[in-house]
Amino acid sequence: MAQQRGGKRLASREKQRVRRGNPFVLPSILGVIVLVLLGIKLALPQFLSSAPTPPDWVTQELLEVNPFSRPGTKLEEVTGIVVHYVGNPGTTAEQNRSFFAGLAQQEPAAEGEPDSNTYASSHFLIGLDGEIIQCIPLDEWSYCTSQRNKDTISIECCHPDEEGAFTEATYQSLLKLVHWLQEEFHLSTDQVIRHYDVTGKECPRYYVEHPEQWEQFKADLDQMQD
């Protein structure tokens, strides 16, 4: 009988231990939860935005989302960089950015009616003095390269006259920007193309009429890879 009573007391102590639990378990669980939440907080901004952050020599003046110049459509991938010219001699990067922004004021075509609205924009504009303005995030479409809008980054360059040749400042900024984009998206120089190479449009005019200068531009890009 004594052994039974002793057995009951032992069982009672075991139940108490179970009820009390390990005093270190709860703090450990709370610590793990805190670490997980901290990790989520740090990773969430990068998860939500996959677009590369532009360098400090690029001015961000993003367009408001609208149907005509910033549709907000996400790029599934980036397989090329397309160089354009603005086609408006003597205009500035800021003026061309304002043109893109103004397109948002158009009225959508009525159902069943032909759409005569203008759809245009580019990810970047480079001015006559080499200033660079970003208009579209790098994970969204711009309306610049027709069927290649879905997988390319577009750069529009200002030019002083009808010939379409870029100033030295514009040229150097174009090299710098394209080189940075190549590194961000792991693109070769062969993946840097002209608007002309996609649609046959005479854009950028100077590099369509002087293909040897386009080859020189790509050679200058290759030198930057060394």
Short mmCIF file of C-alpha atoms in Angstrom, two decimals:
data_model
loop_
_atom_site.label_atom_id
_atom_site.label_comp_id
_atom_site.label_asym_id
_atom_site.label_seq_id
_atom_site.Cartn_x
_atom_site.Cartn_y
_atom_site.Cartn_z
CA MET A 1 0.00 0.00 0.00
CA ALA A 2 2.87 2.34 0.85
CA GLN A 3 4.29 1.79 -2.59
CA GLN A 4 0.92 2.69 -4.11
CA ARG A 5 0.69 5.89 -2.10
CA GLY A 6 4.25 6.70 -3.08
CA GLY A 7 3.36 6.04 -6.69
CA LYS A 8 0.43 8.42 -6.48
CA ARG A 9 2.61 11.19 -5.05
CA LEU A 10 5.17 10.66 -7.85
CA ALA A 11 2.46 10.78 -10.49
CA SER A 12 1.11 13.96 -8.96
CA ARG A 13 4.52 15.64 -9.19
CA GLU A 14 4.84 14.64 -12.86
CA LYS A 15 1.44 16.18 -13.63
CA GLN A 16 2.49 19.41 -11.96
CA ARG A 17 5.64 19.54 -14.08
CA VAL A 18 3.58 19.06 -17.22
CA ARG A 19 1.16 21.79 -16.18
CA ARG A 20 3.95 24.19 -15.35
CA GLY A 21 5.88 23.40 -18.53
CA ASN A 22 9.49 24.32 -19.31
CA PRO A 23 10.06 27.92 -18.16
CA PHE A 24 12.38 28.50 -21.15
CA VAL A 25 9.94 27.39 -23.88
CA LEU A 26 7.72 30.51 -24.03
CA PRO A 27 10.59 33.06 -24.21
CA SER A 28 12.23 30.94 -26.92
CA ILE A 29 9.05 30.86 -28.99
CA LEU A 30 8.56 34.60 -28.58
CA GLY A 31 12.16 35.18 -29.66
CA VAL A 32 11.67 33.13 -32.81
CA ILE A 33 8.46 35.03 -33.64
CA VAL A 34 10.24 38.37 -33.21
CA LEU A 35 13.07 37.28 -35.50
CA VAL A 36 10.62 36.05 -38.15
CA LEU A 37 8.64 39.32 -38.05
CA LEU A 38 11.86 41.34 -38.25
CA GLY A 39 12.98 39.32 -41.27
CA ILE A 40 9.62 39.90 -42.98
CA LYS A 41 9.84 43.64 -42.28
CA LEU A 42 13.30 43.86 -43.83
CA ALA A 43 12.47 41.72 -46.86
CA LEU A 44 9.01 43.12 -47.62
CA PRO A 45 10.08 46.33 -49.43
CA GLN A 46 12.38 44.37 -51.75
CA PHE A 47 9.66 41.77 -52.33
CA LEU A 48 7.06 44.40 -53.16
CA SER A 49 9.29 46.30 -55.58
CA SER A 50 11.62 44.38 -57.88
CA ALA A 51 12.61 47.51 -59.82
CA PRO A 52 16.25 48.59 -59.45
CA THR A 53 16.79 51.85 -57.61
CA PRO A 54 18.30 54.42 -60.00
CA PRO A 55 21.67 56.00 -59.16
CA ASP A 56 21.81 59.49 -57.68
CA TRP A 57 22.74 60.96 -61.08
CA VAL A 58 19.24 60.10 -62.32
CA THR A 59 16.34 62.40 -61.40
CA GLN A 60 13.10 60.55 -60.74
CA GLU A 61 10.01 62.37 -61.99
CA LEU A 62 7.64 59.46 -62.39
CA LEU A 63 4.45 59.99 -64.38
CA GLU A 64 1.10 59.39 -62.71
CA VAL A 65 -0.48 56.10 -63.74
CA ASN A 66 -2.82 56.74 -66.68
CA PRO A 67 -3.95 54.89 -69.82
CA PHE A 68 -1.93 56.99 -72.27
CA SER A 69 1.63 57.29 -70.97
CA ARG A 70 2.01 55.08 -67.88
CA PRO A 71 -0.35 52.12 -68.02
CA GLY A 72 1.15 50.49 -64.93
CA THR A 73 1.52 47.16 -66.74
CA LYS A 74 4.28 45.06 -65.18
CA LEU A 75 7.22 43.84 -67.23
CA GLU A 76 7.60 40.08 -67.01
CA GLU A 77 11.29 40.33 -67.95
CA VAL A 78 13.80 42.71 -69.49
CA THR A 79 15.64 41.37 -72.53
CA GLY A 80 16.77 44.59 -74.18
CA ILE A 81 17.48 48.31 -74.02
CA VAL A 82 16.13 50.48 -76.84
CA VAL A 83 17.64 53.85 -77.84
CA HIS A 84 15.37 56.53 -79.37
CA TYR A 85 15.54 60.19 -80.29
CA VAL A 86 12.72 62.56 -79.33
CA GLY A 87 12.18 63.84 -82.87
CA ASN A 88 11.63 67.42 -81.62
CA PRO A 89 14.87 69.35 -82.28
CA GLY A 90 15.99 71.69 -79.53
CA THR A 91 13.50 70.54 -76.90
CA THR A 92 14.62 69.71 -73.38
CA ALA A 93 14.19 66.55 -71.34
CA GLU A 94 11.78 68.38 -69.04
CA GLN A 95 9.66 69.57 -71.97
CA ASN A 96 9.36 66.06 -73.32
CA ARG A 97 8.49 64.75 -69.88
CA SER A 98 5.73 67.37 -69.69
CA PHE A 99 4.43 66.17 -73.06
CA PHE A 100 4.15 62.61 -71.71
CA ALA A 101 2.40 63.85 -68.57
CA GLY A 102 -0.05 65.94 -70.61
CA LEU A 103 -1.24 62.88 -72.52
CA ALA A 104 -3.11 61.82 -69.39
CA GLN A 105 -5.62 64.62 -70.04
CA GLN A 106 -6.99 62.90 -73.16
CA GLU A 107 -10.48 61.48 -73.14
CA PRO A 108 -10.80 57.72 -73.69
CA ALA A 109 -12.47 56.78 -76.94
CA ALA A 110 -16.15 56.00 -76.70
CA GLU A 111 -17.11 52.36 -77.00
CA GLY A 112 -17.27 51.37 -80.65
CA GLU A 113 -15.53 54.56 -81.80
CA PRO A 114 -12.00 54.61 -83.37
CA ASP A 115 -9.29 55.57 -80.89
CA SER A 116 -7.37 58.65 -82.10
CA ASN A 117 -5.54 59.23 -78.82
CA THR A 118 -1.75 59.39 -78.54
CA TYR A 119 0.07 56.79 -76.45
CA ALA A 120 3.70 57.64 -75.73
CA SER A 121 6.37 57.62 -73.02
CA SER A 122 9.81 56.26 -72.22
CA HIS A 123 11.53 55.04 -69.10
CA PHE A 124 14.24 57.70 -69.39
CA LEU A 125 14.81 61.04 -71.10
CA ILE A 126 18.32 62.42 -71.61
CA GLY A 127 18.61 66.16 -72.16
CA LEU A 128 20.93 68.31 -74.25
CA ASP A 129 23.17 68.94 -71.23
CA GLY A 130 23.27 65.29 -70.24
CA GLU A 131 20.61 65.45 -67.53
CA ILE A 132 18.66 62.23 -67.08
CA ILE A 133 15.00 62.04 -66.02
CA GLN A 134 13.26 58.78 -65.16
CA CYS A 135 9.57 58.78 -66.11
CA ILE A 136 8.54 55.12 -65.71
CA PRO A 137 9.61 52.55 -63.06
CA LEU A 138 11.91 49.85 -64.36
CA ASP A 139 9.39 47.10 -63.69
CA GLU A 140 6.65 48.67 -65.85
CA TRP A 141 5.93 49.13 -69.56
CA SER A 142 6.54 52.37 -71.36
CA TYR A 143 4.76 53.20 -74.62
CA CYS A 144 7.80 53.57 -76.85
CA THR A 145 8.77 50.47 -78.81
CA SER A 146 5.57 48.88 -80.12
CA GLN A 147 5.71 45.09 -79.79
CA ARG A 148 8.84 45.30 -77.63
CA ASN A 149 7.20 47.42 -74.93
CA LYS A 150 6.63 44.19 -73.02
CA ASP A 151 10.31 43.30 -72.50
CA THR A 152 12.51 46.37 -73.01
CA ILE A 153 13.69 49.54 -71.29
CA SER A 154 13.43 52.63 -73.51
CA ILE A 155 15.63 55.73 -73.51
CA GLU A 156 14.65 58.89 -75.43
CA CYS A 157 17.48 61.33 -76.22
CA CYS A 158 17.14 65.03 -76.99
CA HIS A 159 19.03 66.50 -79.98
CA PRO A 160 19.78 70.06 -81.09
CA ASP A 161 18.74 69.84 -84.76
CA GLU A 162 16.98 67.82 -87.46
CA GLU A 163 20.06 65.68 -88.14
CA GLY A 164 19.42 63.96 -84.83
CA ALA A 165 23.04 63.73 -83.66
CA PHE A 166 23.38 63.87 -79.88
CA THR A 167 25.49 66.43 -78.07
CA GLU A 168 28.63 65.11 -76.39
CA ALA A 169 26.96 65.52 -72.98
CA THR A 170 23.92 63.52 -74.14
CA TYR A 171 26.15 60.84 -75.64
CA GLN A 172 28.20 60.40 -72.48
CA SER A 173 25.09 60.20 -70.31
CA LEU A 174 23.60 57.64 -72.69
CA LEU A 175 26.72 55.48 -72.39
CA LYS A 176 26.65 55.78 -68.60
CA LEU A 177 22.95 54.96 -68.32
CA VAL A 178 23.00 52.03 -70.74
CA HIS A 179 26.06 50.58 -69.00
CA TRP A 180 24.29 50.76 -65.63
CA LEU A 181 21.16 49.12 -67.06
CA GLN A 182 23.26 46.37 -68.62
CA GLU A 183 24.75 45.56 -65.23
CA GLU A 184 21.38 45.65 -63.47
CA PHE A 185 19.64 43.39 -65.98
CA HIS A 186 22.67 41.32 -67.07
CA LEU A 187 22.40 42.31 -70.72
CA SER A 188 25.04 42.08 -73.43
CA THR A 189 25.82 44.85 -75.91
CA ASP A 190 23.98 42.85 -78.58
CA GLN A 191 20.82 43.41 -76.53
CA VAL A 192 21.17 47.19 -76.89
CA ILE A 193 19.22 48.13 -80.01
CA ARG A 194 17.69 51.05 -81.92
CA HIS A 195 13.97 51.66 -82.31
CA TYR A 196 14.69 51.10 -86.00
CA ASP A 197 15.75 47.51 -85.28
CA VAL A 198 12.26 46.73 -83.96
CA THR A 199 9.86 48.57 -86.26
CA GLY A 200 11.96 49.98 -89.11
CA LYS A 201 11.13 53.51 -87.97
CA GLU A 202 13.90 56.07 -88.64
CA CYS A 203 14.73 56.38 -84.96
CA PRO A 204 17.18 57.41 -83.68
CA ARG A 205 17.64 59.15 -87.04
CA TYR A 206 21.37 59.88 -86.83
CA TYR A 207 22.19 56.26 -85.98
CA VAL A 208 19.92 54.94 -88.72
CA GLU A 209 21.51 57.17 -91.35
CA HIS A 210 25.01 56.55 -89.95
CA PRO A 211 25.10 52.88 -88.94
CA GLU A 212 28.87 53.05 -88.51
CA GLN A 213 28.32 55.54 -85.67
CA TRP A 214 25.94 53.10 -84.05
CA GLU A 215 28.64 50.45 -84.21
CA GLN A 216 31.01 52.94 -82.62
CA PHE A 217 28.51 53.52 -79.81
CA LYS A 218 28.38 49.79 -79.13
CA ALA A 219 32.16 49.60 -79.25
CA ASP A 220 32.32 52.37 -76.65
CA LEU A 221 29.88 50.37 -74.50
CA ASP A 222 32.07 47.29 -74.78
CA GLN A 223 35.06 49.29 -73.57
CA MET A 224 33.10 50.19 -70.43
CA GLN A 225 32.71 46.48 -69.66
CA ASP A 226 36.47 46.03 -69.30
#
